[in-house]
Amino acid sequence: MIILRAESNADMNKDKREKAKIKTPYLNRELSWLAFNKRVLEEAFKRTNPIMERLRFLAITSSNLDEFFMVRVAGVKAQVKSKYQKIDDSGRTPQQLMDELHEKSQHFMQRQYSCLLRSIMPALLKEKITFAPISEMTQEQRKFAENYFDTMLFPVLTPLAVDGSRPFPMLANQSLNIAVRLKRKEKGEETCFAVVQVPSILPRYLELPSTGSERVFTLLEDIIIHKLGDLFELHDIKAASPFRLTRDSDLEIDEEAQDFLTEIQKSIKKRKRGRPVRLEILKKCDRPIREFLISMLRIKTPDIYELAGPLDLTFFSKFASEPEFSHLCFAPIIPVESADFAEEKDIFEVIREKDRLVYHPYESFDIVTKFITTAAEDANVLAIKQTLYRVSGHSPIIAALIKAAENGKQVTVLVELKARFDEENNINWAKKLEKSGCHVIYGLQGLKTHCKIALVVRREGEEIRRYLHLGTGNYNDSTARVYTDFGLFTARQAFGEDASLLFNVITGYSASPQYTHFVVAPQYMRDFFEKKIETEIQHAQAGEPSGITVKVNSLVDPKLISSLYKASQAGVKINLIVRGICCLLPGVEGVSENIRVISIVGQFLEHSRIFKFENGGEPLVYIGSADWMQRNLDRRVELVFPIVEEELKERLTSLLEMQLMDNFNARELGADGKYKAVSRRGKKRIHSQMIQYEEAQKRSNAIHVKGKNERFIPLHLSDVDKR
């Protein structure tokens, strides 16, 4: 957007504000997401990162892109197909956006393979790690690979012929397949085709025998292609090429269905056969095979991505996590015992004394698990109520809730079945919880329940006291080792009363209550944040201290963005730490000159949400589960809550200030819509993530915590999926 200069100096500010009202800059959500994934890819290019971490970042970009196509691109394609013509907030029609997404995605994927083949593979070679095609194998290595095919692969593979009586198979979403062009060995037979799926149940790569310290690997698809003759003995193999299909995987759920659990299960099955949205093939793909796939899949040319190979880079996450490569990874961060819980006291006594704040992954998630497991065993605990959005595969939280129910406590759990791509996992957990005697709620009609809250009701003498854990992240012990999140433990009576009101809304038919401290979406949160921004405007206009600092995963909501622009024009200084999508454009003359936006992408995924308002010199600090997106404010049950203890406020303020000074992992968004690394020239290196870890260690060491860290096992980002 171009803003014309005012014609007279006297009316300059007025003109600028008027032009801002006519059209405010808004970056497209999908394009902003691609810019985020580009920042992750930059970490794969960064030579100062250990080589296996670079490979891991590359795999993360591939995993991210898969989900982007399955959900976001599929959604835009659906709009185009339905002839939807409405212009979005960035000024694009669906077709214009789709054209731009195709172009930028093609460029991005080419950059991925440039990173792999020109930067990472040469670096691996220096570490004596190589991937060898069949043509480059020694005789011993080829024999080893062929034997592996005979003993392990051949019994698993199912060659699928495609002809008049055998239609093209329904291929699983994201599966890696090999298309084969054949001719019968007898003369005069026409060309025919077949498909062989590369089995995902086996490791994608195989280590070959080698001499000395060299490590040599090969890929399953290379072995299968080499041995295709064993699968099609009556045919000559004319050509073979790997391909990969991505399908529309956004669920369409009838939330008024009588059996919601069954409806979710039906929708999951539909996801596996959604319409194709992307076909990945090799650049050297045989032309007749290419035409065959286009015909069978009915896919359009813009949806075809020709790549240098290998296809599907996500397997490199597992490869980079091989124990033998640990010396080529980041030094593991071992979570310390939280200083707030270091005293040898009953956990409930510690929480009664004052509010406690735990910062993961620098401080161990074990204390959250201990809170639930202790409650499960405590004879004085009467009830436990908790929300679960995403949990790990072997969740100790689930085990503790089951134990609590078996011990006769009232256990109520909301398991959000609509947590995207975790639906099946959550269904399994929900069934286990129900079998143990827990009351299980499957979420609310029309809303996702995304708030992170656990309530323990305990009898203490003649009184009933409520203990709470309120978080910014999921109750997931795996992701808690690589996602930065805060958890507040409190026994404040007013917080406990608010928690009971919230659970009554979630589990029953209660009307939206008036909370004392909680800020809950979708009823109150949008209005709350808009009023807080307006209050800062009033403070600025009155010459009082004003300012807004926000740390979120995504900033998308147009109304809040407009409010921030208004605040900037009123002179409010605004600092935004937005890891992923940011549709706000900072630094635009007359619109957002007082707004700064940075994104931090590093060893840990920045996941916490923090909101600070200067409030005329009496700062208010809130944390919670909500990002500033329409879905969080209008279509989800979200929870944001105040930090009351001054000590904890100062701790969070210090973190925000540290991250705003980061010049190691931070990138700043400019008025041109592009991110650039924060300049470090002439400045001391500030690596906020490592500084926070050092601070956690100092706090822990200061109270002489010894011998409690041995049980913490380092975990890499790839072990908990994606960014």
XYZ file of C-alpha atoms in Angstrom:
723
model
C 0.000 0.000 0.000
C 1.256 3.498 -0.869
C 0.262 6.387 1.380
C 0.424 9.803 -0.311
C 2.082 12.652 1.560
C -0.105 15.460 2.889
C -0.091 18.631 0.833
C 0.531 20.990 3.783
C 2.611 20.520 6.882
C -0.168 21.915 9.072
C -2.567 19.163 8.031
C 0.020 16.393 7.718
C -0.983 14.333 10.771
C -4.676 14.773 10.061
C -4.235 13.631 6.449
C -2.253 10.612 7.526
C -4.953 9.563 9.949
C -7.656 10.068 7.339
C -5.792 7.938 4.810
C -5.333 5.255 7.451
C -9.099 5.185 7.973
C -9.687 4.692 4.245
C -7.467 1.641 4.086
C -5.312 0.078 6.761
C -2.487 -2.253 5.752
C -3.231 -5.926 6.333
C -0.916 -8.756 5.355
C -2.567 -11.886 4.021
C -2.698 -14.705 6.555
C -1.576 -17.498 4.223
C 1.300 -15.452 2.801
C 2.365 -14.446 6.298
C 2.433 -18.122 7.249
C 4.710 -18.879 4.295
C 6.981 -16.094 5.527
C 7.082 -17.802 8.918
C 8.030 -21.139 7.373
C 10.738 -19.295 5.459
C 12.176 -18.160 8.799
C 12.295 -21.782 9.908
C 14.056 -22.684 6.645
C 16.638 -19.983 7.339
C 17.606 -21.977 10.440
C 18.322 -24.941 8.154
C 20.607 -22.748 6.050
C 22.363 -21.286 9.117
C 25.871 -22.754 9.198
C 26.324 -21.905 12.874
C 23.625 -24.440 13.765
C 24.797 -28.056 14.267
C 24.323 -30.058 11.092
C 21.686 -32.431 12.469
C 19.707 -29.484 13.793
C 19.821 -27.940 10.338
C 18.467 -31.190 8.940
C 15.773 -31.195 11.619
C 14.707 -27.635 10.789
C 14.471 -28.648 7.137
C 12.215 -31.560 8.075
C 10.052 -29.225 10.164
C 9.500 -26.944 7.171
C 8.329 -29.949 5.174
C 5.964 -31.109 7.914
C 4.649 -27.570 8.300
C 4.062 -27.298 4.568
C 2.153 -30.578 4.493
C -0.350 -29.277 7.030
C -0.523 -25.924 5.249
C -1.585 -27.640 2.023
C -3.976 -30.032 3.754
C -5.837 -27.226 5.518
C -5.127 -23.690 4.323
C -4.458 -24.285 0.612
C -7.330 -26.778 0.498
C -9.602 -24.096 1.958
C -8.606 -21.498 -0.626
C -9.061 -24.054 -3.420
C -12.564 -24.793 -2.112
C -13.387 -21.083 -2.286
C -12.139 -20.902 -5.866
C -14.129 -23.981 -6.839
C -17.322 -22.522 -5.343
C -16.843 -19.297 -7.376
C -16.445 -17.277 -4.182
C -15.319 -13.801 -5.259
C -15.233 -11.729 -2.073
C -12.015 -9.752 -1.585
C -10.204 -10.499 1.688
C -8.748 -7.926 4.090
C -5.478 -7.910 2.137
C -7.275 -7.005 -1.106
C -7.129 -10.406 -2.848
C -9.805 -12.613 -4.334
C -9.469 -16.364 -3.664
C -8.192 -16.938 -7.214
C -5.586 -14.181 -6.904
C -4.464 -15.625 -3.589
C -4.349 -19.145 -5.017
C -2.137 -18.007 -7.891
C 0.232 -16.316 -5.452
C 0.289 -19.333 -3.140
C 1.217 -21.605 -6.043
C 4.043 -19.305 -7.088
C 5.469 -18.805 -3.603
C 5.090 -22.484 -2.655
C 6.926 -23.562 -5.800
C 9.749 -21.157 -4.986
C 9.822 -22.244 -1.350
C 10.089 -25.937 -2.191
C 12.898 -25.231 -4.632
C 14.681 -23.440 -1.781
C 14.178 -26.469 0.451
C 15.980 -28.704 -2.021
C 18.680 -26.143 -2.631
C 19.289 -26.169 1.106
C 19.384 -29.961 1.214
C 21.508 -30.672 -1.844
C 23.826 -27.668 -1.930
C 24.294 -26.898 1.743
C 23.337 -29.750 4.064
C 24.516 -32.765 2.060
C 28.045 -31.322 1.569
C 28.155 -30.595 5.295
C 27.101 -34.184 6.046
C 29.813 -35.425 3.720
C 32.389 -33.574 5.818
C 31.099 -35.577 8.778
C 31.507 -38.747 6.674
C 27.741 -39.272 6.346
C 26.391 -39.986 2.868
C 23.280 -41.232 1.068
C 24.189 -43.546 -1.789
C 21.991 -44.491 -4.772
C 22.293 -48.038 -6.104
C 24.631 -46.889 -8.890
C 27.192 -45.629 -6.377
C 27.167 -48.642 -4.069
C 29.998 -51.103 -3.762
C 29.260 -54.707 -4.630
C 29.001 -55.564 -0.927
C 26.595 -52.708 -0.279
C 24.401 -53.608 -3.243
C 24.232 -57.214 -2.102
C 23.284 -56.048 1.397
C 20.492 -53.853 0.012
C 19.180 -56.648 -2.212
C 19.143 -59.054 0.713
C 17.189 -56.489 2.754
C 14.657 -56.299 -0.071
C 14.291 -60.089 -0.196
C 13.906 -60.573 3.558
C 12.128 -57.401 4.734
C 10.598 -55.489 1.843
C 9.327 -58.118 -0.566
C 6.883 -59.733 1.922
C 5.416 -56.304 2.770
C 5.053 -54.802 -0.710
C 1.832 -55.014 -2.704
C 2.174 -54.197 -6.416
C -1.082 -52.698 -7.722
C -1.722 -53.003 -11.442
C -3.878 -50.327 -13.089
C -5.939 -51.484 -16.069
C -9.514 -51.914 -17.265
C -10.441 -54.305 -14.487
C -8.268 -52.806 -11.746
C -8.829 -49.076 -11.137
C -6.274 -46.636 -9.822
C -5.987 -47.292 -6.066
C -7.176 -44.929 -3.336
C -3.775 -43.795 -2.095
C -3.339 -42.745 1.510
C -2.768 -39.064 2.194
C 0.959 -38.190 2.287
C 2.018 -41.743 1.475
C 5.100 -42.202 -0.686
C 4.442 -44.304 -3.778
C 6.260 -45.467 -6.893
C 4.565 -45.299 -10.292
C 5.836 -47.939 -12.719
C 5.598 -48.044 -16.523
C 5.821 -51.596 -17.902
C 5.515 -53.721 -21.032
C 4.900 -57.417 -21.224
C 7.964 -59.333 -22.301
C 6.082 -60.754 -25.264
C 6.257 -58.440 -28.285
C 3.368 -56.264 -29.318
C 1.890 -55.700 -25.896
C 0.788 -52.177 -24.995
C 2.261 -50.100 -22.191
C 0.682 -50.623 -18.785
C 1.099 -49.003 -15.406
C 1.256 -50.038 -11.769
C 1.717 -48.460 -8.353
C 3.822 -49.680 -5.431
C 3.528 -48.001 -2.040
C 6.735 -47.501 -0.062
C 5.864 -49.054 3.323
C 5.695 -46.415 6.045
C 5.864 -49.063 8.749
C 9.586 -49.556 8.017
C 12.332 -46.939 8.443
C 12.677 -44.808 5.318
C 16.455 -45.251 5.243
C 18.804 -48.206 5.549
C 22.403 -48.105 6.718
C 24.800 -49.989 4.472
C 28.047 -51.707 5.461
C 31.053 -49.423 5.064
C 34.711 -49.278 5.923
C 36.334 -47.048 8.520
C 34.335 -44.267 10.169
C 32.169 -43.533 7.134
C 28.383 -43.911 7.541
C 26.528 -44.771 4.321
C 22.735 -44.840 3.969
C 20.259 -45.448 1.185
C 16.531 -44.881 0.795
C 13.876 -47.590 0.605
C 12.434 -46.268 -2.651
C 15.832 -46.641 -4.338
C 16.043 -50.265 -3.235
C 12.469 -50.983 -4.359
C 12.982 -49.397 -7.777
C 16.181 -51.423 -8.220
C 14.275 -54.649 -7.490
C 10.981 -53.940 -9.279
C 11.695 -56.818 -11.634
C 11.032 -59.214 -8.746
C 7.536 -57.763 -8.361
C 6.628 -57.781 -12.080
C 8.300 -60.900 -13.453
C 6.204 -61.044 -16.651
C 7.025 -57.464 -17.582
C 9.937 -55.293 -18.576
C 10.355 -52.232 -16.360
C 10.506 -49.230 -18.678
C 10.481 -46.491 -16.063
C 9.693 -45.881 -12.413
C 9.308 -42.699 -10.416
C 8.347 -41.883 -6.821
C 5.396 -39.587 -6.226
C 3.520 -38.257 -3.229
C -0.035 -37.005 -2.906
C -1.387 -34.470 -0.413
C -5.140 -34.431 0.177
C -7.656 -31.971 1.602
C -7.730 -32.974 5.275
C -9.831 -30.274 6.913
C -12.688 -32.014 8.688
C -16.301 -31.099 8.028
C -18.168 -32.046 11.188
C -21.880 -32.008 11.875
C -21.745 -30.720 15.441
C -25.465 -31.302 15.909
C -25.076 -35.025 15.277
C -26.692 -37.162 17.945
C -23.524 -39.209 18.444
C -20.695 -36.672 18.250
C -17.953 -39.249 18.859
C -19.132 -41.358 15.916
C -19.417 -38.238 13.748
C -15.772 -37.353 14.461
C -14.680 -40.906 13.597
C -16.569 -40.742 10.288
C -14.942 -37.425 9.451
C -11.473 -38.808 10.137
C -12.106 -41.573 7.595
C -13.214 -38.982 5.028
C -9.947 -37.111 5.567
C -7.988 -40.056 4.178
C -9.775 -39.786 0.837
C -10.084 -36.003 0.510
C -9.566 -34.421 -2.889
C -5.935 -34.049 -4.041
C -4.407 -30.606 -3.490
C -0.754 -31.301 -4.329
C 1.225 -33.849 -6.337
C 4.969 -34.091 -5.708
C 7.097 -35.808 -8.338
C 10.755 -35.810 -9.277
C 12.076 -33.386 -11.888
C 13.395 -36.368 -13.826
C 10.009 -38.121 -13.733
C 9.275 -40.166 -16.851
C 6.883 -38.158 -19.056
C 4.367 -40.995 -19.735
C 4.263 -41.636 -15.975
C 3.663 -37.949 -15.352
C 0.764 -37.911 -17.822
C -0.602 -41.126 -16.318
C -0.649 -39.620 -12.801
C -2.269 -36.386 -13.989
C -4.979 -38.371 -15.752
C -5.652 -40.761 -12.864
C -5.581 -38.120 -10.124
C -7.337 -35.423 -12.185
C -4.907 -32.878 -10.869
C -4.151 -29.522 -12.478
C -0.726 -28.358 -13.595
C -0.318 -25.635 -10.903
C -0.772 -28.318 -8.228
C 2.202 -30.347 -9.509
C 5.532 -29.775 -7.786
C 8.593 -31.135 -9.580
C 11.425 -31.565 -7.085
C 15.066 -32.574 -7.113
C 14.353 -35.307 -4.566
C 14.114 -37.201 -2.356
C 10.395 -36.612 -1.816
C 8.975 -36.066 1.672
C 11.760 -34.545 3.735
C 9.989 -35.191 7.037
C 11.897 -38.451 7.521
C 15.030 -36.433 8.238
C 13.646 -35.613 11.696
C 13.985 -39.231 12.734
C 17.315 -39.543 10.973
C 18.737 -36.511 12.798
C 17.580 -37.982 16.112
C 19.598 -41.185 15.790
C 21.569 -41.558 19.058
C 24.863 -41.888 17.168
C 24.435 -38.325 15.884
C 23.899 -36.651 19.249
C 27.295 -34.932 19.006
C 26.042 -33.187 15.854
C 22.994 -31.694 17.617
C 22.380 -28.830 20.013
C 23.686 -29.449 23.498
C 20.620 -30.879 25.265
C 18.710 -28.585 27.588
C 17.958 -30.507 30.755
C 15.018 -28.944 32.607
C 15.804 -27.948 36.167
C 13.553 -28.448 39.142
C 11.433 -25.352 39.598
C 12.844 -23.140 42.345
C 9.289 -22.361 43.461
C 8.749 -26.006 44.410
C 12.196 -26.921 45.677
C 11.301 -26.923 49.342
C 10.520 -30.290 50.889
C 6.904 -29.414 51.576
C 3.520 -30.734 50.611
C 2.709 -29.354 47.152
C -0.607 -27.931 48.331
C 1.104 -26.126 51.195
C 3.570 -24.565 48.763
C 0.746 -23.307 46.543
C -1.200 -21.983 49.549
C 1.733 -19.798 50.561
C 1.715 -17.765 47.338
C 1.226 -18.038 43.578
C 3.897 -20.089 41.817
C 4.997 -19.669 38.199
C 6.785 -22.388 36.233
C 8.499 -21.768 32.885
C 8.894 -24.745 30.551
C 11.092 -26.195 29.120
C 13.705 -24.505 31.289
C 11.865 -25.720 34.386
C 10.561 -29.248 34.468
C 6.990 -30.157 33.552
C 7.185 -32.849 36.236
C 5.662 -30.467 38.770
C 2.467 -30.271 36.687
C 2.282 -34.046 36.582
C 3.003 -34.173 40.316
C 0.130 -31.760 40.967
C -2.351 -34.166 39.343
C -0.787 -37.406 40.646
C -0.661 -36.046 44.209
C -4.295 -35.003 43.939
C -5.177 -38.476 42.679
C -3.690 -40.103 45.786
C -4.587 -37.469 48.409
C -7.431 -38.671 50.623
C -8.602 -35.086 51.150
C -9.056 -34.362 47.452
C -12.707 -34.660 46.489
C -12.702 -33.730 42.821
C -10.464 -32.985 39.840
C -11.629 -31.103 36.771
C -9.389 -30.584 33.756
C -9.372 -29.629 30.082
C -7.245 -31.604 27.622
C -6.495 -30.386 24.102
C -3.337 -32.249 23.046
C -1.603 -34.847 25.206
C 1.344 -37.152 24.625
C 1.116 -40.756 23.499
C 1.933 -42.102 26.971
C 0.487 -39.318 29.059
C 1.198 -39.438 32.806
C -1.570 -36.855 33.226
C -4.122 -39.289 31.780
C -2.776 -42.079 33.982
C -3.152 -39.870 37.055
C -6.738 -38.939 36.166
C -7.618 -42.606 35.693
C -6.032 -43.394 39.071
C -8.027 -40.596 40.688
C -11.289 -42.008 39.341
C -10.337 -45.484 40.540
C -9.700 -43.973 43.984
C -13.283 -42.772 44.080
C -12.768 -39.089 43.339
C -15.073 -37.103 41.110
C -13.061 -36.650 37.927
C -14.398 -34.515 35.088
C -12.358 -34.159 31.918
C -13.110 -32.186 28.805
C -11.297 -33.910 25.940
C -11.387 -31.720 22.839
C -12.102 -34.106 19.979
C -11.780 -31.343 17.400
C -8.044 -30.735 18.082
C -6.824 -30.899 14.476
C -4.793 -34.021 13.609
C -5.035 -35.217 17.229
C -8.634 -36.396 16.909
C -7.858 -40.119 16.885
C -5.448 -39.863 19.805
C -8.009 -37.891 21.824
C -10.800 -40.348 21.017
C -8.672 -43.195 22.370
C -7.896 -41.276 25.555
C -11.530 -40.283 25.995
C -12.631 -43.924 25.853
C -10.012 -44.984 28.401
C -11.008 -42.185 30.749
C -14.677 -43.130 30.463
C -13.950 -46.793 31.184
C -12.122 -45.822 34.376
C -15.130 -43.898 35.676
C -14.242 -40.330 34.675
C -16.949 -37.999 33.456
C -15.841 -37.107 29.933
C -17.135 -34.188 27.894
C -16.294 -34.023 24.197
C -16.212 -30.256 23.872
C -18.934 -27.723 23.160
C -21.132 -27.482 20.086
C -19.723 -24.951 17.648
C -16.644 -24.194 19.773
C -13.239 -25.699 20.385
C -12.169 -25.753 24.018
C -8.590 -24.527 23.954
C -8.157 -23.185 27.505
C -5.592 -24.888 29.754
C -6.934 -25.362 33.259
C -6.860 -27.979 36.016
C -8.949 -27.574 39.185
C -8.417 -29.638 42.331
C -11.079 -29.442 45.043
C -9.709 -30.366 48.484
C -11.270 -30.681 51.918
C -9.156 -28.984 54.587
C -10.720 -29.253 58.026
C -14.151 -27.659 57.857
C -13.332 -25.806 54.654
C -13.204 -26.581 50.963
C -10.212 -25.105 49.131
C -9.617 -25.003 45.390
C -6.172 -25.343 43.829
C -5.525 -24.398 40.230
C -3.023 -24.880 37.476
C -3.551 -22.405 34.630
C -1.325 -22.589 31.576
C -0.387 -21.161 28.222
C 0.363 -24.590 26.750
C -1.050 -28.093 26.560
C -0.916 -30.778 29.222
C 1.661 -32.594 27.151
C 4.828 -33.781 28.862
C 6.593 -34.276 25.503
C 6.005 -30.867 23.936
C 6.690 -29.243 27.308
C 10.375 -30.028 26.778
C 10.660 -28.002 23.591
C 7.757 -25.514 23.697
C 8.206 -22.428 25.867
C 5.138 -22.120 28.098
C 4.123 -20.816 31.492
C 2.047 -22.487 34.157
C 0.577 -20.668 37.166
C -0.288 -22.523 40.357
C -2.620 -20.656 42.691
C -4.996 -21.203 45.592
C -6.547 -17.729 45.436
C -10.201 -17.992 46.393
C -11.411 -15.626 43.667
C -9.520 -17.609 41.004
C -11.017 -20.838 42.340
C -14.523 -19.399 42.182
C -13.946 -18.279 38.599
C -12.659 -21.758 37.737
C -15.805 -23.400 39.102
C -17.964 -21.016 37.083
C -15.975 -21.803 33.936
C -16.315 -25.571 34.385
C -20.058 -25.162 35.000
C -20.285 -23.463 31.600
C -18.199 -26.175 29.941
C -19.992 -29.154 31.467
C -23.552 -27.880 31.916
C -26.063 -25.363 30.647
C -24.931 -22.423 32.765
C -25.337 -18.928 31.348
C -22.170 -16.922 30.796
C -21.212 -15.767 34.303
C -19.484 -12.611 35.452
C -15.942 -13.623 36.315
C -13.892 -11.775 38.909
C -10.466 -12.285 37.328
C -10.802 -14.654 34.381
C -11.080 -13.338 30.838
C -12.939 -15.977 28.846
C -13.617 -16.293 25.129
C -15.841 -16.174 23.215
C -18.047 -14.141 25.573
C -15.701 -11.498 26.960
C -12.186 -11.650 25.585
C -12.499 -9.554 22.433
C -14.196 -6.725 24.321
C -11.611 -6.999 27.109
C -8.615 -6.546 24.820
C -10.266 -3.755 22.835
C -10.975 -1.875 26.064
C -7.426 -2.391 27.296
C -6.042 -0.937 24.063
C -8.480 1.989 24.278
C -7.389 2.645 27.860
C -3.764 2.899 26.716
C -4.858 5.424 24.089
C -6.511 7.514 26.797
C -3.379 7.367 28.971
C -1.216 8.482 26.034
C -3.532 11.367 25.217
C -3.454 12.449 28.863
C 0.343 12.399 28.912
C 0.429 9.434 31.306
C 2.613 6.314 30.969
C 1.246 4.102 28.205
C 2.424 1.114 26.234
C 1.470 -2.348 25.041
C 3.696 -5.408 24.872
C 2.197 -8.622 23.516
C 3.734 -12.045 22.918
C 1.583 -14.441 20.877
C 1.923 -17.179 18.297
C -0.238 -15.393 15.727
C -1.750 -11.941 15.181
C -4.502 -12.081 12.574
C -7.679 -10.440 13.893
C -8.493 -7.355 11.735
C -10.391 -5.529 14.483
C -7.578 -5.796 17.013
C -5.073 -4.824 14.334
C -7.141 -1.714 13.616
C -7.210 -0.944 17.336
C -3.424 -1.272 17.502
C -3.049 1.068 14.520
C -5.296 3.569 16.294
C -3.192 3.274 19.446
C 0.012 3.787 17.462
C -1.422 6.947 15.900
C -2.268 8.190 19.405
C 1.373 7.791 20.429
C 1.186 4.464 22.282
C 4.443 2.521 21.980
C 3.634 -1.057 20.999
C 6.006 -4.027 20.968
C 4.780 -7.294 19.460
C 6.593 -10.620 19.689
C 4.767 -12.791 17.152
C 6.373 -16.111 16.322
C 4.229 -17.115 13.354
C 1.544 -15.334 11.347
C 1.426 -11.555 11.684
C -1.044 -9.670 9.490
C -0.175 -6.299 11.030
C 2.345 -4.179 9.142
C 4.558 -2.057 11.411
C 6.442 1.129 10.617
C 3.961 2.473 8.051
C 3.990 6.261 7.981
C 0.901 7.731 9.594
C -0.433 4.309 10.552
C 1.924 2.147 12.591
C 5.098 4.149 13.212
C 5.003 3.325 16.935
C 4.709 -0.429 16.432
C 7.608 -2.879 16.379
C 7.185 -6.563 15.454
C 9.755 -9.295 15.968
C 9.648 -13.058 15.530
C 11.887 -15.454 17.444
C 12.609 -18.813 15.812
C 15.232 -20.944 17.516
C 15.990 -24.157 19.363
C 12.682 -23.954 21.245
C 9.261 -23.168 19.857
C 8.016 -19.922 21.413
C 4.485 -20.840 22.478
C 3.610 -18.729 25.532
C 1.122 -15.862 25.334
C 1.790 -12.777 27.463
C -0.047 -9.439 27.461
C 1.282 -6.355 29.249
C -0.416 -2.950 29.471
C 1.393 -0.005 31.104
C -1.915 1.282 32.495
C -0.825 4.783 33.456
C 2.154 3.585 35.471
C 0.475 0.643 37.210
C 1.270 -2.196 34.779
C -1.126 -5.062 34.222
C 0.198 -8.445 33.067
C -1.892 -11.334 31.763
C -1.033 -14.746 30.375
C -3.203 -17.441 28.848
C -4.111 -19.738 25.995
C -5.349 -17.290 23.355
C -3.666 -15.891 20.290
C -5.048 -12.776 18.621
C -6.972 -14.543 15.873
C -10.678 -14.578 15.046
C -10.904 -18.268 15.892
C -9.454 -17.737 19.386
C -11.612 -14.738 20.200
C -14.890 -15.829 18.590
C -14.964 -19.602 18.081
C -13.054 -21.109 20.980
C -13.260 -21.375 24.730
C -10.063 -19.576 25.729
C -8.757 -18.339 29.051
C -6.544 -15.364 29.876
C -5.876 -14.444 33.497
C -3.982 -11.753 35.437
C -0.686 -12.187 37.212
C -1.239 -10.681 40.655
C 2.051 -11.295 42.505
C 4.424 -8.364 41.863
C 7.417 -10.707 41.833
C 5.869 -12.770 39.049
C 4.893 -9.644 37.111
C 8.506 -8.500 37.231
C 9.681 -11.906 36.061
C 7.404 -11.826 33.027
C 8.289 -8.207 32.293
C 11.974 -9.117 32.389
C 11.365 -11.941 29.915
C 9.548 -9.639 27.492
C 12.342 -7.063 27.696
C 14.965 -9.758 27.134
C 13.193 -11.109 24.058
C 12.787 -7.635 22.614
C 16.576 -7.249 22.869
C 17.283 -10.649 21.268
C 19.720 -10.379 18.366
C 20.475 -14.075 17.970
C 17.188 -15.665 16.907
C 15.040 -12.559 16.404
C 13.903 -11.248 13.039
C 12.158 -7.912 12.670
C 9.220 -7.220 10.368
C 9.683 -4.116 8.239
C 7.216 -1.747 6.628
C 7.894 -3.572 3.346
C 6.372 -6.754 4.789
C 9.718 -8.575 4.918
C 11.572 -9.999 7.904
C 15.243 -9.253 8.476
C 17.614 -10.562 11.108
C 18.051 -8.099 13.971
C 21.414 -6.408 13.562
C 24.111 -7.414 16.033
C 26.751 -5.001 14.759
C 28.611 -3.416 17.661
C 26.337 -5.103 20.189
C 26.738 -7.894 22.654
C 25.110 -11.154 21.545
C 21.759 -11.627 23.267
C 20.373 -15.141 22.951
C 17.158 -14.856 24.949
C 16.393 -18.580 25.070
C 19.778 -19.489 26.510
C 19.642 -16.552 28.915
C 16.294 -17.801 30.217
C 17.763 -21.262 30.719
C 20.703 -19.798 32.617
C 18.305 -17.778 34.765
C 16.322 -20.931 35.584
C 19.544 -22.704 36.554
C 20.594 -19.804 38.781
C 17.235 -19.738 40.536
C 17.375 -23.473 41.061
C 21.003 -23.515 42.212
C 20.426 -20.615 44.580
C 18.307 -22.817 46.806
C 20.744 -25.732 46.599
C 18.647 -28.178 44.634
C 20.889 -31.195 44.137
C 20.552 -34.606 42.594
C 17.131 -34.021 41.056
C 17.956 -33.671 37.392
C 19.142 -37.134 36.502
C 15.705 -38.403 35.551
C 15.075 -35.739 32.907
C 15.699 -37.034 29.423
C 16.638 -34.535 26.680
C 14.052 -34.373 23.924
C 14.410 -32.944 20.426
C 11.769 -30.987 18.582
C 11.275 -33.747 16.022
C 10.087 -36.063 18.790
C 7.028 -33.909 19.302
C 6.116 -33.313 15.680
C 6.171 -29.866 14.150
C 6.389 -26.158 14.544
